[in-house]
């Protein structure tokens, strides 16, 4: 069956709203056949210059956001015994580079989670894939003085 597209806005860093958005999608379409986790945020800076607040925001976007959305969709896929889950990650999830500690840490965590999920979902015929590309040209804003959020790539 073919469905009309529906635009659903989601801030992947707002963990509290992800389950509601997933519920809205499932109520509208009944199922999700393919879930592609592609949202990401990164920041460049020395470890000592990046605040813990920013570390947490990066972890929310790159780890907790995708796993929260995946866990919200997963029961539907398991009950239907079909589905595909894809994580668009980064080579930095395998190899960290200087000045990208928060980003690399979040991507390492995501790889670990989705590797475990892949093994667990095999019995339900749900495919879990992780794509780890090298450099991706991302949208970037130049930071305003004192505005760490503006230094984030989205």
Short mmCIF file of N, CA and C in Angstrom, two decimals:
data_model
loop_
_atom_site.label_atom_id
_atom_site.label_comp_id
_atom_site.label_asym_id
_atom_site.label_seq_id
_atom_site.Cartn_x
_atom_site.Cartn_y
_atom_site.Cartn_z
N UNK A 1 0.84 -1.17 0.00
CA UNK A 1 0.00 0.00 0.00
C UNK A 1 0.89 1.24 0.00
N UNK A 2 0.44 2.29 -0.68
CA UNK A 2 1.18 3.55 -0.76
C UNK A 2 0.53 4.58 0.15
N UNK A 3 1.36 5.29 0.91
CA UNK A 3 0.87 6.31 1.82
C UNK A 3 1.39 7.67 1.39
N UNK A 4 0.58 8.68 1.62
CA UNK A 4 1.03 10.05 1.38
C UNK A 4 2.12 10.38 2.39
N UNK A 5 3.16 11.11 1.96
CA UNK A 5 4.21 11.47 2.92
C UNK A 5 3.69 12.37 4.02
N UNK A 6 4.29 12.24 5.17
CA UNK A 6 3.92 13.07 6.30
C UNK A 6 5.20 13.61 6.92
N UNK A 7 5.27 14.90 7.11
CA UNK A 7 6.42 15.52 7.74
C UNK A 7 6.23 15.52 9.25
N UNK A 8 7.17 14.90 9.94
CA UNK A 8 7.14 14.86 11.40
C UNK A 8 8.45 15.47 11.88
N UNK A 9 8.35 16.58 12.59
CA UNK A 9 9.54 17.26 13.10
C UNK A 9 9.98 16.61 14.41
N UNK A 10 11.29 16.44 14.55
CA UNK A 10 11.83 15.80 15.73
C UNK A 10 13.20 16.39 16.04
N UNK A 11 13.37 16.89 17.24
CA UNK A 11 14.68 17.29 17.72
C UNK A 11 15.26 16.08 18.42
N UNK A 12 16.22 15.44 17.79
CA UNK A 12 16.76 14.19 18.30
C UNK A 12 17.47 14.36 19.65
N UNK A 13 17.80 15.62 20.01
CA UNK A 13 18.43 15.86 21.32
C UNK A 13 17.39 15.98 22.43
N UNK A 14 16.12 16.11 22.07
CA UNK A 14 15.05 16.21 23.07
C UNK A 14 14.49 14.81 23.32
N UNK A 15 15.20 14.08 24.17
CA UNK A 15 14.88 12.67 24.41
C UNK A 15 13.44 12.49 24.89
N UNK A 16 12.92 13.45 25.63
CA UNK A 16 11.59 13.32 26.22
C UNK A 16 10.47 13.28 25.18
N UNK A 17 10.69 13.79 23.98
CA UNK A 17 9.62 13.80 22.98
C UNK A 17 9.73 12.68 21.95
N UNK A 18 10.80 11.92 21.96
CA UNK A 18 11.03 10.92 20.92
C UNK A 18 9.96 9.83 20.95
N UNK A 19 9.61 9.33 22.12
CA UNK A 19 8.59 8.26 22.19
C UNK A 19 7.25 8.74 21.64
N UNK A 20 6.89 9.99 21.94
CA UNK A 20 5.63 10.54 21.43
C UNK A 20 5.64 10.65 19.91
N UNK A 21 6.77 11.05 19.35
CA UNK A 21 6.88 11.14 17.89
C UNK A 21 6.80 9.75 17.27
N UNK A 22 7.46 8.78 17.88
CA UNK A 22 7.39 7.40 17.37
C UNK A 22 5.95 6.89 17.41
N UNK A 23 5.26 7.19 18.51
CA UNK A 23 3.86 6.78 18.65
C UNK A 23 3.00 7.43 17.56
N UNK A 24 3.25 8.71 17.29
CA UNK A 24 2.51 9.42 16.23
C UNK A 24 2.72 8.75 14.88
N UNK A 25 3.96 8.37 14.59
CA UNK A 25 4.26 7.71 13.31
C UNK A 25 3.57 6.35 13.23
N UNK A 26 3.66 5.57 14.30
CA UNK A 26 3.03 4.25 14.30
C UNK A 26 1.51 4.36 14.24
N UNK A 27 0.93 5.36 14.89
CA UNK A 27 -0.52 5.56 14.81
C UNK A 27 -0.96 5.95 13.39
N UNK A 28 -0.12 6.70 12.71
CA UNK A 28 -0.45 7.16 11.36
C UNK A 28 -0.33 6.03 10.33
N UNK A 29 0.78 5.27 10.40
CA UNK A 29 1.07 4.28 9.36
C UNK A 29 0.93 2.83 9.81
N UNK A 30 0.88 2.60 11.10
CA UNK A 30 0.73 1.23 11.59
C UNK A 30 2.05 0.51 11.80
N UNK A 31 3.07 0.89 11.06
CA UNK A 31 4.36 0.22 11.19
C UNK A 31 5.46 1.08 10.58
N UNK A 32 6.68 0.70 10.87
CA UNK A 32 7.85 1.27 10.23
C UNK A 32 8.62 0.10 9.63
N UNK A 33 8.82 0.11 8.34
CA UNK A 33 9.57 -0.96 7.68
C UNK A 33 11.07 -0.73 7.76
N UNK A 34 11.48 0.54 7.57
CA UNK A 34 12.90 0.88 7.57
C UNK A 34 13.09 2.12 8.44
N UNK A 35 13.98 2.01 9.42
CA UNK A 35 14.33 3.14 10.27
C UNK A 35 15.78 3.50 9.99
N UNK A 36 16.00 4.71 9.50
CA UNK A 36 17.36 5.19 9.23
C UNK A 36 17.68 6.28 10.23
N UNK A 37 18.59 5.98 11.14
CA UNK A 37 19.06 6.94 12.13
C UNK A 37 20.20 7.72 11.49
N UNK A 38 19.93 8.97 11.10
CA UNK A 38 20.92 9.75 10.35
C UNK A 38 21.24 11.09 10.99
N UNK A 39 20.55 11.48 12.03
CA UNK A 39 20.82 12.77 12.66
C UNK A 39 22.14 12.71 13.42
N UNK A 40 22.84 13.82 13.47
CA UNK A 40 24.12 13.84 14.14
C UNK A 40 24.53 15.27 14.47
N UNK A 41 25.32 15.40 15.50
CA UNK A 41 25.92 16.69 15.86
C UNK A 41 27.38 16.45 16.18
N UNK A 42 28.21 17.41 15.84
CA UNK A 42 29.62 17.29 16.20
C UNK A 42 30.16 18.65 16.58
N UNK A 43 31.24 18.61 17.33
CA UNK A 43 31.89 19.83 17.77
C UNK A 43 33.39 19.58 17.71
N UNK A 44 34.15 20.61 17.39
CA UNK A 44 35.60 20.50 17.33
C UNK A 44 36.19 21.35 18.44
N UNK A 45 37.06 20.75 19.24
CA UNK A 45 37.72 21.49 20.30
C UNK A 45 38.49 20.56 21.20
N UNK A 46 39.46 21.15 21.92
CA UNK A 46 40.24 20.39 22.88
C UNK A 46 39.34 19.92 24.01
N UNK A 47 39.65 18.77 24.56
CA UNK A 47 38.84 18.19 25.64
C UNK A 47 38.61 19.20 26.76
N UNK A 48 39.64 19.89 27.17
CA UNK A 48 39.52 20.81 28.29
C UNK A 48 38.72 22.06 27.96
N UNK A 49 38.47 22.31 26.68
CA UNK A 49 37.71 23.52 26.32
C UNK A 49 36.23 23.23 26.04
N UNK A 50 35.86 21.97 26.00
CA UNK A 50 34.47 21.58 25.74
C UNK A 50 33.79 21.32 27.09
N UNK A 51 32.68 22.01 27.32
CA UNK A 51 31.98 21.85 28.60
C UNK A 51 31.30 20.49 28.70
N UNK A 52 31.08 20.05 29.91
CA UNK A 52 30.35 18.81 30.14
C UNK A 52 28.93 18.93 29.58
N UNK A 53 28.35 20.12 29.65
CA UNK A 53 27.02 20.36 29.08
C UNK A 53 27.01 20.06 27.58
N UNK A 54 28.03 20.50 26.88
CA UNK A 54 28.11 20.23 25.44
C UNK A 54 28.39 18.76 25.18
N UNK A 55 29.27 18.13 25.98
CA UNK A 55 29.49 16.68 25.86
C UNK A 55 28.16 15.93 25.94
N UNK A 56 27.32 16.31 26.90
CA UNK A 56 26.03 15.64 27.08
C UNK A 56 25.11 15.88 25.89
N UNK A 57 25.11 17.09 25.34
CA UNK A 57 24.27 17.40 24.18
C UNK A 57 24.69 16.55 22.97
N UNK A 58 25.99 16.41 22.78
CA UNK A 58 26.50 15.58 21.69
C UNK A 58 26.10 14.12 21.91
N UNK A 59 26.21 13.65 23.15
CA UNK A 59 25.83 12.26 23.47
C UNK A 59 24.33 12.05 23.26
N UNK A 60 23.51 13.03 23.62
CA UNK A 60 22.07 12.92 23.38
C UNK A 60 21.78 12.79 21.89
N UNK A 61 22.39 13.63 21.09
CA UNK A 61 22.11 13.63 19.64
C UNK A 61 22.62 12.36 18.96
N UNK A 62 23.80 11.92 19.32
CA UNK A 62 24.45 10.85 18.57
C UNK A 62 24.30 9.46 19.17
N UNK A 63 23.91 9.39 20.44
CA UNK A 63 23.73 8.08 21.07
C UNK A 63 22.32 7.90 21.64
N UNK A 64 21.96 8.71 22.64
CA UNK A 64 20.67 8.50 23.28
C UNK A 64 19.49 8.75 22.33
N UNK A 65 19.61 9.71 21.45
CA UNK A 65 18.53 9.98 20.49
C UNK A 65 18.25 8.78 19.59
N UNK A 66 19.26 8.29 18.86
CA UNK A 66 19.02 7.12 18.00
C UNK A 66 18.57 5.87 18.75
N UNK A 67 19.14 5.62 19.94
CA UNK A 67 18.70 4.39 20.62
C UNK A 67 17.30 4.55 21.19
N UNK A 68 16.94 5.75 21.61
CA UNK A 68 15.58 5.97 22.12
C UNK A 68 14.56 5.78 21.02
N UNK A 69 14.84 6.35 19.84
CA UNK A 69 13.93 6.19 18.70
C UNK A 69 13.86 4.72 18.28
N UNK A 70 15.00 4.07 18.22
CA UNK A 70 15.03 2.65 17.84
C UNK A 70 14.23 1.80 18.82
N UNK A 71 14.42 2.04 20.12
CA UNK A 71 13.68 1.26 21.13
C UNK A 71 12.17 1.52 21.05
N UNK A 72 11.78 2.72 20.62
CA UNK A 72 10.36 3.03 20.50
C UNK A 72 9.73 2.32 19.31
N UNK A 73 10.49 2.12 18.25
CA UNK A 73 9.99 1.48 17.02
C UNK A 73 10.14 -0.04 17.09
N UNK A 74 11.13 -0.52 17.82
CA UNK A 74 11.49 -1.93 17.84
C UNK A 74 10.36 -2.90 18.19
N UNK A 75 9.54 -2.64 19.22
CA UNK A 75 8.48 -3.61 19.54
C UNK A 75 7.56 -3.90 18.35
N UNK A 76 7.27 -2.88 17.55
CA UNK A 76 6.43 -3.07 16.38
C UNK A 76 7.12 -3.98 15.37
N UNK A 77 8.41 -3.76 15.15
CA UNK A 77 9.15 -4.62 14.21
C UNK A 77 9.23 -6.04 14.72
N UNK A 78 9.48 -6.20 16.02
CA UNK A 78 9.58 -7.54 16.60
C UNK A 78 8.26 -8.28 16.47
N UNK A 79 7.16 -7.60 16.74
CA UNK A 79 5.85 -8.26 16.65
C UNK A 79 5.52 -8.68 15.21
N UNK A 80 6.03 -7.94 14.24
CA UNK A 80 5.79 -8.28 12.83
C UNK A 80 6.88 -9.20 12.27
N UNK A 81 7.98 -9.36 13.07
CA UNK A 81 9.12 -10.19 12.67
C UNK A 81 9.71 -9.75 11.33
N UNK A 82 9.81 -8.42 11.18
CA UNK A 82 10.43 -7.88 9.98
C UNK A 82 10.81 -6.43 10.21
N UNK A 83 11.81 -5.98 9.49
CA UNK A 83 12.23 -4.59 9.57
C UNK A 83 13.71 -4.42 9.32
N UNK A 84 14.06 -3.19 9.03
CA UNK A 84 15.47 -2.85 8.83
C UNK A 84 15.78 -1.60 9.63
N UNK A 85 16.87 -1.65 10.36
CA UNK A 85 17.34 -0.51 11.14
C UNK A 85 18.73 -0.17 10.65
N UNK A 86 18.94 1.09 10.32
CA UNK A 86 20.23 1.54 9.82
C UNK A 86 20.72 2.68 10.70
N UNK A 87 21.99 2.61 11.08
CA UNK A 87 22.64 3.72 11.77
C UNK A 87 23.68 4.30 10.83
N UNK A 88 23.50 5.56 10.44
CA UNK A 88 24.54 6.27 9.72
C UNK A 88 25.43 6.86 10.80
N UNK A 89 26.62 6.36 10.93
CA UNK A 89 27.49 6.71 12.04
C UNK A 89 28.69 7.49 11.51
N UNK A 90 29.90 7.05 11.79
CA UNK A 90 31.11 7.73 11.37
C UNK A 90 32.30 6.82 11.58
N UNK A 91 33.32 7.00 10.77
CA UNK A 91 34.56 6.25 10.98
C UNK A 91 35.13 6.57 12.36
N UNK A 92 34.77 7.75 12.89
CA UNK A 92 35.24 8.11 14.22
C UNK A 92 34.58 7.26 15.32
N UNK A 93 33.60 6.47 14.95
CA UNK A 93 33.05 5.48 15.87
C UNK A 93 33.97 4.28 16.00
N UNK A 94 34.97 4.20 15.13
CA UNK A 94 35.95 3.13 15.17
C UNK A 94 37.33 3.65 15.57
N UNK A 95 37.66 4.88 15.12
CA UNK A 95 38.98 5.47 15.37
C UNK A 95 38.79 6.93 15.76
N UNK A 96 39.18 7.29 16.96
CA UNK A 96 39.08 8.68 17.39
C UNK A 96 40.23 9.52 16.86
N UNK A 97 39.97 10.80 16.66
CA UNK A 97 41.03 11.72 16.24
C UNK A 97 41.05 12.91 17.19
N UNK A 98 42.19 13.58 17.31
CA UNK A 98 42.28 14.71 18.24
C UNK A 98 41.22 15.78 17.97
N UNK A 99 40.79 16.44 19.03
CA UNK A 99 39.85 17.55 19.01
C UNK A 99 38.42 17.13 18.64
N UNK A 100 38.14 15.85 18.74
CA UNK A 100 36.80 15.35 18.45
C UNK A 100 36.36 14.34 19.51
N UNK A 101 36.81 14.50 20.75
CA UNK A 101 36.58 13.49 21.78
C UNK A 101 35.10 13.22 22.03
N UNK A 102 34.30 14.27 22.21
CA UNK A 102 32.88 14.08 22.50
C UNK A 102 32.18 13.38 21.34
N UNK A 103 32.49 13.82 20.14
CA UNK A 103 31.89 13.23 18.93
C UNK A 103 32.30 11.76 18.82
N UNK A 104 33.62 11.49 18.90
CA UNK A 104 34.10 10.11 18.76
C UNK A 104 33.52 9.21 19.84
N UNK A 105 33.44 9.72 21.07
CA UNK A 105 32.89 8.91 22.16
C UNK A 105 31.44 8.55 21.89
N UNK A 106 30.66 9.51 21.43
CA UNK A 106 29.24 9.23 21.15
C UNK A 106 29.09 8.23 20.01
N UNK A 107 29.96 8.34 19.01
CA UNK A 107 29.89 7.42 17.87
C UNK A 107 30.39 6.02 18.25
N UNK A 108 31.40 5.93 19.13
CA UNK A 108 31.82 4.63 19.64
C UNK A 108 30.68 3.96 20.39
N UNK A 109 30.00 4.72 21.23
CA UNK A 109 28.89 4.18 22.01
C UNK A 109 27.79 3.65 21.08
N UNK A 110 27.48 4.42 20.06
CA UNK A 110 26.42 4.01 19.12
C UNK A 110 26.80 2.72 18.40
N UNK A 111 28.06 2.60 17.97
CA UNK A 111 28.51 1.37 17.31
C UNK A 111 28.34 0.18 18.25
N UNK A 112 28.73 0.34 19.50
CA UNK A 112 28.60 -0.75 20.46
C UNK A 112 27.16 -1.18 20.64
N UNK A 113 26.27 -0.20 20.79
CA UNK A 113 24.85 -0.52 20.97
C UNK A 113 24.29 -1.26 19.75
N UNK A 114 24.52 -0.70 18.56
CA UNK A 114 23.91 -1.29 17.36
C UNK A 114 24.56 -2.62 16.98
N UNK A 115 25.84 -2.84 17.34
CA UNK A 115 26.44 -4.16 17.13
C UNK A 115 25.73 -5.20 18.00
N UNK A 116 25.47 -4.85 19.25
CA UNK A 116 24.74 -5.78 20.15
C UNK A 116 23.32 -6.00 19.64
N UNK A 117 22.66 -4.92 19.23
CA UNK A 117 21.29 -5.02 18.72
C UNK A 117 21.23 -5.95 17.51
N UNK A 118 22.22 -5.84 16.62
CA UNK A 118 22.26 -6.69 15.42
C UNK A 118 22.20 -8.16 15.81
N UNK A 119 23.00 -8.55 16.78
CA UNK A 119 23.02 -9.95 17.21
C UNK A 119 21.70 -10.36 17.85
N UNK A 120 21.11 -9.47 18.64
CA UNK A 120 19.85 -9.78 19.32
C UNK A 120 18.68 -9.87 18.35
N UNK A 121 18.70 -9.12 17.27
CA UNK A 121 17.55 -9.06 16.36
C UNK A 121 17.57 -10.13 15.28
N UNK A 122 18.66 -10.87 15.20
CA UNK A 122 18.76 -11.91 14.18
C UNK A 122 17.61 -12.91 14.28
N UNK A 123 17.24 -13.30 15.51
CA UNK A 123 16.18 -14.29 15.68
C UNK A 123 14.81 -13.77 15.25
N UNK A 124 14.66 -12.45 15.12
CA UNK A 124 13.38 -11.85 14.71
C UNK A 124 13.39 -11.44 13.24
N UNK A 125 14.46 -11.80 12.51
CA UNK A 125 14.61 -11.45 11.09
C UNK A 125 14.61 -9.95 10.86
N UNK A 126 15.14 -9.20 11.81
CA UNK A 126 15.27 -7.75 11.68
C UNK A 126 16.74 -7.45 11.39
N UNK A 127 16.96 -6.76 10.29
CA UNK A 127 18.31 -6.42 9.86
C UNK A 127 18.76 -5.13 10.53
N UNK A 128 19.96 -5.13 11.09
CA UNK A 128 20.54 -3.94 11.72
C UNK A 128 21.89 -3.68 11.05
N UNK A 129 22.04 -2.51 10.47
CA UNK A 129 23.26 -2.15 9.75
C UNK A 129 23.85 -0.87 10.31
N UNK A 130 25.16 -0.80 10.31
CA UNK A 130 25.86 0.41 10.70
C UNK A 130 26.74 0.84 9.55
N UNK A 131 26.59 2.09 9.13
CA UNK A 131 27.38 2.66 8.04
C UNK A 131 28.35 3.66 8.67
N UNK A 132 29.63 3.49 8.42
CA UNK A 132 30.66 4.34 9.03
C UNK A 132 31.45 5.08 7.95
N UNK A 133 30.85 6.11 7.35
CA UNK A 133 31.58 6.84 6.31
C UNK A 133 32.71 7.69 6.89
N UNK A 134 33.60 8.11 6.01
CA UNK A 134 34.66 9.02 6.43
C UNK A 134 34.09 10.43 6.47
N UNK A 135 34.78 11.40 6.01
CA UNK A 135 34.35 12.79 6.13
C UNK A 135 33.02 13.06 5.43
N UNK A 136 32.12 13.74 6.13
CA UNK A 136 30.85 14.19 5.56
C UNK A 136 30.80 15.70 5.70
N UNK A 137 30.53 16.38 4.62
CA UNK A 137 30.41 17.84 4.67
C UNK A 137 29.09 18.19 5.33
N UNK A 138 29.16 18.80 6.50
CA UNK A 138 27.98 19.10 7.29
C UNK A 138 27.70 20.58 7.33
N UNK A 139 26.47 20.90 7.66
CA UNK A 139 26.08 22.29 7.87
C UNK A 139 26.82 22.81 9.10
N UNK A 140 27.36 24.01 9.03
CA UNK A 140 28.10 24.57 10.16
C UNK A 140 27.87 26.07 10.26
N UNK A 141 27.71 26.52 11.51
CA UNK A 141 27.61 27.95 11.78
C UNK A 141 28.85 28.37 12.53
N UNK A 142 29.37 29.54 12.20
CA UNK A 142 30.51 30.07 12.94
C UNK A 142 30.04 30.47 14.34
N UNK A 143 30.82 30.14 15.35
CA UNK A 143 30.39 30.44 16.71
C UNK A 143 30.43 31.93 17.03
N UNK A 144 29.41 32.35 17.74
CA UNK A 144 29.40 33.71 18.28
C UNK A 144 30.14 33.66 19.61
N UNK A 145 30.81 34.73 20.00
CA UNK A 145 31.53 34.72 21.29
C UNK A 145 30.62 34.30 22.44
N UNK A 146 31.07 33.32 23.20
CA UNK A 146 30.32 32.85 24.36
C UNK A 146 29.12 31.97 24.03
N UNK A 147 28.92 31.65 22.77
CA UNK A 147 27.77 30.84 22.37
C UNK A 147 28.26 29.48 21.87
N UNK A 148 28.41 28.52 22.79
CA UNK A 148 28.93 27.21 22.41
C UNK A 148 28.02 26.48 21.44
N UNK A 149 26.71 26.73 21.55
CA UNK A 149 25.78 26.01 20.69
C UNK A 149 26.02 26.33 19.22
N UNK A 150 26.46 27.54 18.95
CA UNK A 150 26.72 27.93 17.56
C UNK A 150 27.94 27.23 16.99
N UNK A 151 28.75 26.59 17.85
CA UNK A 151 29.94 25.90 17.36
C UNK A 151 29.65 24.45 16.95
N UNK A 152 28.40 24.05 17.03
CA UNK A 152 28.02 22.69 16.72
C UNK A 152 27.75 22.53 15.23
N UNK A 153 28.22 21.43 14.67
CA UNK A 153 27.83 21.06 13.32
C UNK A 153 26.60 20.20 13.42
N UNK A 154 25.61 20.43 12.54
CA UNK A 154 24.38 19.63 12.57
C UNK A 154 24.16 18.99 11.22
#
